[in-house]
Coordinates of C-alpha atoms in Angstrom, one line a residue:
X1 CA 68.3 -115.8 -86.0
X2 CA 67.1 -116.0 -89.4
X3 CA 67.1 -113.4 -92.7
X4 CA 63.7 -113.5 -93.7
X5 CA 63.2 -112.5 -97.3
X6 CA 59.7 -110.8 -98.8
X7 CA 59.3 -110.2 -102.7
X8 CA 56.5 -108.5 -104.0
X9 CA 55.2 -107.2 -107.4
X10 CA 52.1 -105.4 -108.3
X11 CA 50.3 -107.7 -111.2
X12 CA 50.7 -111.5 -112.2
X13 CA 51.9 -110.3 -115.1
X14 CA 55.5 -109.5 -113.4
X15 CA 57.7 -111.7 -111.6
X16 CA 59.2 -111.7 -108.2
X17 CA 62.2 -113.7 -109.3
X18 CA 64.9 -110.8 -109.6
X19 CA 63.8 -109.8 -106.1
X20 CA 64.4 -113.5 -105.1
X21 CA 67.5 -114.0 -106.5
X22 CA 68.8 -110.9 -105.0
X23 CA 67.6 -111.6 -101.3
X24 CA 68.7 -115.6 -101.6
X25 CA 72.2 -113.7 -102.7
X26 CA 71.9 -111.4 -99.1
X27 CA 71.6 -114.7 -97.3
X28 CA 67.8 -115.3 -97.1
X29 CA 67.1 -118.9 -95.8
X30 CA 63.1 -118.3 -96.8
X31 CA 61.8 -115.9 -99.1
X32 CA 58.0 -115.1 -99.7
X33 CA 56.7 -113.8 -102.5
X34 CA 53.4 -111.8 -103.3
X35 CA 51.6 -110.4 -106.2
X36 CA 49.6 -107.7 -104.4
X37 CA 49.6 -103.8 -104.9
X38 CA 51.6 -102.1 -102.6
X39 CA 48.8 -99.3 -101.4
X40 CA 47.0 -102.8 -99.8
X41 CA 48.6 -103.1 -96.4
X42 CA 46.2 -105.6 -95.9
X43 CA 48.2 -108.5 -97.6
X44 CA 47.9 -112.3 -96.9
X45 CA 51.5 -112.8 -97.4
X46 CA 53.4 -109.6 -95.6
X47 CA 50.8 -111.2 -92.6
X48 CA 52.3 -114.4 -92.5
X49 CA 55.8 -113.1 -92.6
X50 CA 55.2 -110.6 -89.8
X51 CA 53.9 -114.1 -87.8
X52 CA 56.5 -116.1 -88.8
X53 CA 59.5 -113.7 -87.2
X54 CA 60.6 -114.2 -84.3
X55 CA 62.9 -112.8 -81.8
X56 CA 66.6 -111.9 -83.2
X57 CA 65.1 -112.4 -87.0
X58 CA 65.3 -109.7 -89.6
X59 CA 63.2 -109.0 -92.3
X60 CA 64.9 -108.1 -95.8
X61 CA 63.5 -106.5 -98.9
X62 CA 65.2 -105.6 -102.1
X63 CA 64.1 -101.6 -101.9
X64 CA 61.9 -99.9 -99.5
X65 CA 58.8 -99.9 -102.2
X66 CA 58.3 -103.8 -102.0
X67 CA 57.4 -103.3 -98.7
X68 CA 55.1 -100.1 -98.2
X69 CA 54.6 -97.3 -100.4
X70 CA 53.9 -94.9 -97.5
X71 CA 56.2 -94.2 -94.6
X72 CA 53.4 -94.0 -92.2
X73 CA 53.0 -98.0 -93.2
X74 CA 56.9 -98.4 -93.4
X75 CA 57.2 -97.2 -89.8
X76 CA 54.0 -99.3 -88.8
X77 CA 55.7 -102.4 -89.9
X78 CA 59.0 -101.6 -88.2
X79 CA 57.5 -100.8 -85.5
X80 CA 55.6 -105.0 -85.2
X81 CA 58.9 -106.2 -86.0
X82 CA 61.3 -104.0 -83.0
X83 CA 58.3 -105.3 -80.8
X84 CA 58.8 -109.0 -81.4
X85 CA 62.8 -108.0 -80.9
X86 CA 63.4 -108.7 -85.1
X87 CA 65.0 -106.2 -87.5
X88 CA 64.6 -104.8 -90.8
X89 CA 66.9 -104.1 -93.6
X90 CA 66.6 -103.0 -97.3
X91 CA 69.0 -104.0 -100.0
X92 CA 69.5 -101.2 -101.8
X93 CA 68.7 -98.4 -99.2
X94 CA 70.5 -97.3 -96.1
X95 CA 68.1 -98.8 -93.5
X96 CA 69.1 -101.4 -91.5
X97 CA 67.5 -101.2 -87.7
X98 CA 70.5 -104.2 -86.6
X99 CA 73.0 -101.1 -87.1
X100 CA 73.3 -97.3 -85.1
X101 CA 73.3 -95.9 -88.4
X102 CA 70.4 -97.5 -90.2
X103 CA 68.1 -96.9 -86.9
X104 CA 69.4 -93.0 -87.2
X105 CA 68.3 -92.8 -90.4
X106 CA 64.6 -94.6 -89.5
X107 CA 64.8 -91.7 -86.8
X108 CA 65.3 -89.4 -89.8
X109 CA 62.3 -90.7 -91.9
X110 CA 59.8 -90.4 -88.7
X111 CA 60.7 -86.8 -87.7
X112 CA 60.3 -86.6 -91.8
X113 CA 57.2 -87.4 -91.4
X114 CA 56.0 -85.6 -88.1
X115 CA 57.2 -82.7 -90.2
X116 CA 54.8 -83.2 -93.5
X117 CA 52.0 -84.1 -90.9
X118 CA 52.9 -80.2 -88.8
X119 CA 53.2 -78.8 -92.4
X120 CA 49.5 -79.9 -93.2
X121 CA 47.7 -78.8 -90.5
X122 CA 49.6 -75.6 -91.0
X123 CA 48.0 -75.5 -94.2
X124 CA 44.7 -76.5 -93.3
X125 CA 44.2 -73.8 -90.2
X126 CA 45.6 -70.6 -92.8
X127 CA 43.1 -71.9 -95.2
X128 CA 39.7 -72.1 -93.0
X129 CA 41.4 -69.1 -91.3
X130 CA 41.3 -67.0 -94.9
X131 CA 38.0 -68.3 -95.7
X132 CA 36.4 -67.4 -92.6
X133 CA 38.0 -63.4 -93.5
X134 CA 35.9 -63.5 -97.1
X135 CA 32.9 -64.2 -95.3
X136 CA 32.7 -67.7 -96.6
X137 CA 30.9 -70.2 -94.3
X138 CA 33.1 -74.2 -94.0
X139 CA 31.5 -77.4 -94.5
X140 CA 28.8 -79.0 -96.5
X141 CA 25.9 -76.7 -97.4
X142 CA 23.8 -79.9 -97.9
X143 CA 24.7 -80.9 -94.3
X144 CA 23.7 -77.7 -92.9
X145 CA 20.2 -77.9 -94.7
X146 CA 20.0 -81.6 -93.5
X147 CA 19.6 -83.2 -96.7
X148 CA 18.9 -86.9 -96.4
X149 CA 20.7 -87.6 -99.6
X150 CA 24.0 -85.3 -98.1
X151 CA 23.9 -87.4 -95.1
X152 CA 24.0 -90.6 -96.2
X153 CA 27.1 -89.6 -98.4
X154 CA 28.5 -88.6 -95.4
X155 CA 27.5 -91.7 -93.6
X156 CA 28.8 -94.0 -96.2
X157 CA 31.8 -92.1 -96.7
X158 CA 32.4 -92.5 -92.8
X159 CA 31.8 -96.1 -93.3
X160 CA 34.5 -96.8 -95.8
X161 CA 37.0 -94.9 -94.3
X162 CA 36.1 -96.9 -91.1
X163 CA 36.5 -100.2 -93.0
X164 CA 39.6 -99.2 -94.7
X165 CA 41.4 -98.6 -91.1
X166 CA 40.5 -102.1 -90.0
X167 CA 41.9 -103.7 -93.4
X168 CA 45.7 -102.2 -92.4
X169 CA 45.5 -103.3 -88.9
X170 CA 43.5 -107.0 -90.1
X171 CA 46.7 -108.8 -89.7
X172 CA 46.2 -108.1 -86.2
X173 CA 43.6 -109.4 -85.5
X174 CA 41.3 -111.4 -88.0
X175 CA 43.5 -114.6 -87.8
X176 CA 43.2 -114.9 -84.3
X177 CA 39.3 -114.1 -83.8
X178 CA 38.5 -116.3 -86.7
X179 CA 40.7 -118.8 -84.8
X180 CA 39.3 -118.8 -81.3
X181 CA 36.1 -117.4 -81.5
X182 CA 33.3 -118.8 -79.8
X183 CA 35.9 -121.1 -77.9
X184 CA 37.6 -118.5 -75.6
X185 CA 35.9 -115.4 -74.1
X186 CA 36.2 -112.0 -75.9
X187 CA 38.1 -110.9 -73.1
X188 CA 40.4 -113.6 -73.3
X189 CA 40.5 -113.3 -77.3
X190 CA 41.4 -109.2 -76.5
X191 CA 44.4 -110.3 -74.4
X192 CA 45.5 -112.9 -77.0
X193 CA 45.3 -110.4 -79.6
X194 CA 47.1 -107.8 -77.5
X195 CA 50.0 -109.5 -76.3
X196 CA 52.5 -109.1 -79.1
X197 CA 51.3 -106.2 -80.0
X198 CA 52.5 -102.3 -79.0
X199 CA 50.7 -100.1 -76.4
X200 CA 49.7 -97.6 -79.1
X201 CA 48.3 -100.6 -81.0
X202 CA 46.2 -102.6 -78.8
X203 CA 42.5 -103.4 -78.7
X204 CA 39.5 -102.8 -76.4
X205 CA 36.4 -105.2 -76.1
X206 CA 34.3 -102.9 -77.0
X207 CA 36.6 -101.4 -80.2
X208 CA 37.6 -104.8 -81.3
X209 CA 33.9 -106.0 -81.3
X210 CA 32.6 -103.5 -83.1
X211 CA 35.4 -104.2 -85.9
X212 CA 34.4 -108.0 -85.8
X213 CA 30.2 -106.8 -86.5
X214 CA 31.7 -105.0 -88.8
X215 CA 33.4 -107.8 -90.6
X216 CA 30.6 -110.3 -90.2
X217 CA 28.1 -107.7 -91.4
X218 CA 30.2 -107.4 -94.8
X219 CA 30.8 -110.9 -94.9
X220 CA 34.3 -111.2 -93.9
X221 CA 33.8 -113.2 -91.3
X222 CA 31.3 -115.7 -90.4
X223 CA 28.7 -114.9 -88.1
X224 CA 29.7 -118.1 -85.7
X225 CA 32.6 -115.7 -84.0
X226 CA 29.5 -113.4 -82.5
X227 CA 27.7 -116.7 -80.8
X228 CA 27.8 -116.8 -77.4
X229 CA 30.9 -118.7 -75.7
X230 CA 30.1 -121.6 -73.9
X231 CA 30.7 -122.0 -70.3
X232 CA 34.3 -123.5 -69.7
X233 CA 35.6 -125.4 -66.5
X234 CA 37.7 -123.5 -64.9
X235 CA 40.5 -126.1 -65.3
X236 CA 40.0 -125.9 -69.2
X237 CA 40.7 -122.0 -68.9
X238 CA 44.4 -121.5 -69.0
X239 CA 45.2 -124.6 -71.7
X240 CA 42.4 -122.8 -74.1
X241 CA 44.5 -119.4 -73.4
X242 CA 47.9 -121.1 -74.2
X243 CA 46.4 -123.4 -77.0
X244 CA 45.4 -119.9 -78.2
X245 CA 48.8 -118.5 -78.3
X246 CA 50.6 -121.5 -79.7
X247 CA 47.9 -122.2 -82.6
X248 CA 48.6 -118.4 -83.4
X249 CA 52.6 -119.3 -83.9
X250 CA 53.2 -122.3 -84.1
X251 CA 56.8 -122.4 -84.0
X252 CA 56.6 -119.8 -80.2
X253 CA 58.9 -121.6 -77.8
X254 CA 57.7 -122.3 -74.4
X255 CA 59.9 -119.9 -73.0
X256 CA 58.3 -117.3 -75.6
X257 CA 54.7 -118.1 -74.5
X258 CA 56.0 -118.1 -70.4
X259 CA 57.0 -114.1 -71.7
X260 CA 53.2 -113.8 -73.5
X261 CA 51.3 -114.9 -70.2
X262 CA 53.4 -112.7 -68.3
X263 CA 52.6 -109.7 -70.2
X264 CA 49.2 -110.5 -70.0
X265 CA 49.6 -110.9 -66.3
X266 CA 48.0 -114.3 -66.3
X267 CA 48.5 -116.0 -63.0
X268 CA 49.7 -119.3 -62.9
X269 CA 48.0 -122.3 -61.5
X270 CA 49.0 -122.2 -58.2
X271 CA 48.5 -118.0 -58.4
X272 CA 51.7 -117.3 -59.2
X273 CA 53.0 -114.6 -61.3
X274 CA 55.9 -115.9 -62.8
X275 CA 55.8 -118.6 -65.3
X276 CA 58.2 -121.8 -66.1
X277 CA 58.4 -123.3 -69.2
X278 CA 57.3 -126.6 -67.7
X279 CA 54.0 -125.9 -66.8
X280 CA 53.6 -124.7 -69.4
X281 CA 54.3 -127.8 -71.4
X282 CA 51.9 -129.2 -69.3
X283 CA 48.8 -127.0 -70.1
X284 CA 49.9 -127.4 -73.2
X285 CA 49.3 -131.4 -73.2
X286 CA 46.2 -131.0 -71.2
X287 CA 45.4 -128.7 -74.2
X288 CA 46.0 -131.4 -77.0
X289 CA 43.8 -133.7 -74.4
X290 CA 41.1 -131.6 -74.1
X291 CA 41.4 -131.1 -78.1
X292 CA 41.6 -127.7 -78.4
X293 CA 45.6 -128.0 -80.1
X294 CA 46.6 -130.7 -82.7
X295 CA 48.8 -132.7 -81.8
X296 CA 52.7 -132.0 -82.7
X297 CA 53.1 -134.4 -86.1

């Protein structure tokens, strides 16, 4: 059980070192720091923190703000963290999800929010609701006249707003399908992928291929992820699936990865469903074997 600590300021031009000094002061044993803006959830170094906890772990930042400047991505990231079975706390506010009070007051800021969300729509329907009483007709005039020039505003306007959800859920999943792809199968990279992540969060095939063209279309990714997979003995199967998992956190304990396959109701070799941590320390040297893991140094 570990305090994790994450600094971040917005330009080079700042430094993280107060934030540093003050989390090594709370206990930190390893602090990150980042010079990213906080509206980018899609951050290299919040990614590899939110890898690097484990179970019983708890992430700490100096004030809320270092870590997300919206509660929508606050709660997101608290929510990866409670599913791994780590905790979060900020310094100098009263949240703490290790204590009853700090999780009441995270209960607080998400009924906050469903709140702001209710009051919008609110909003919204008594506008379009007073329009439609003036006579006044909603949407785009040049998308009811089916201008060409209207549409493809709209289209690239759809398109953005696409990429932009992928780049605050990337963390997720970018790592792991520039990692395995073509080795494993894309159903095998979806189940990868999936396992530690929440029910509301997880991927289909079809949805997380699409996100990957996407990717690979603006350059993101290279085009080898979208070649075919080759064939695989079915003997080479499960080491690539648990070479998979461990190459994705390297510091997962056998135990940890006996949970994974588990959850991803993957059978063991003699069919069964529960898994031991020795076999699978032996897949796992079959998978150094077979080169598909590095061997430990």
């Amino acid at each position: 059980m570990s305090l994790i600590g994450y600094a971040r300021v917005s330009t080079e031009d700042q430094t993280p070192l107060p934030q540093s000094e003050a989390l090594q002061s709370a206990g930190c044993a390893e602090i990150f720091e980042e010079h990213a803006s906080g509206g980018n959830r899609a951050r290299p170094v919040l990614a590899r923190v939110l890898e690097r906890v484990q179970s019983g772990d708890t992430l700490v930042v100096v004030r809320i703000d270092r870590l997300a400047r919206s509660l929508s991505h606050l709660l997101e990231v608290i929510e990866r963290l409670e599913a791994k079975g780590a905790f979060f706390r900020s310094i100098q506010d009263p949240i703490d999800t290790g204590s009853p009070q700090g999780k009441f007051t995270l209960q607080v800021l998400g009924a906050a929010a469903e709140f702001e969300r209710a009051l919008i729509r609110e909003r919204t329907k008594a506008g379009l609701a007073s329009a439609r009483a003036k006579g006044r007709v909603s949407g785009n005039p040049g998308l009811r006249a089916r201008d060409p020039a209207a549409l493809r505003k709209v289209r690239l306007a759809r398109q953005d707003g696409y990429m932009e959800r992928l780049n605050e859920t990337a963390q997720d999943w970018v790592p792991q399908v520039r990692r395995l792809r073509p080795d494993l199968a894309w159903e095998d990279v979806v189940r990868i992928i999936n396992g530690p992540l929440p029910e509301a969060r997880r991927w289909t095939q079809s949805r997380l291929l699409r996100a990957v063209k996407a990717y690979v279309r603006d350059g993101f990714l290279p085009t080898e992820v979208l070649a075919r997979a080759g064939r695989r003995e079915t003997d080479d199967r499960l080491p690539a699936i648990i070479a998979g998992i461990k190459g994705a956190d390297p510091d997962i304990t056998l135990q940890a990865i006996c949970e994974r396959l588990e959850s991803m109701r993957e059978r063991t070799p003699r069919g069964r469903a529960s898994w031991q941590p020795s076999s699978v320390r032996m897949l796992l040297e079959r998978a150094e074997k077979l080169g598909l893991l590095k061997p430990a140094q």
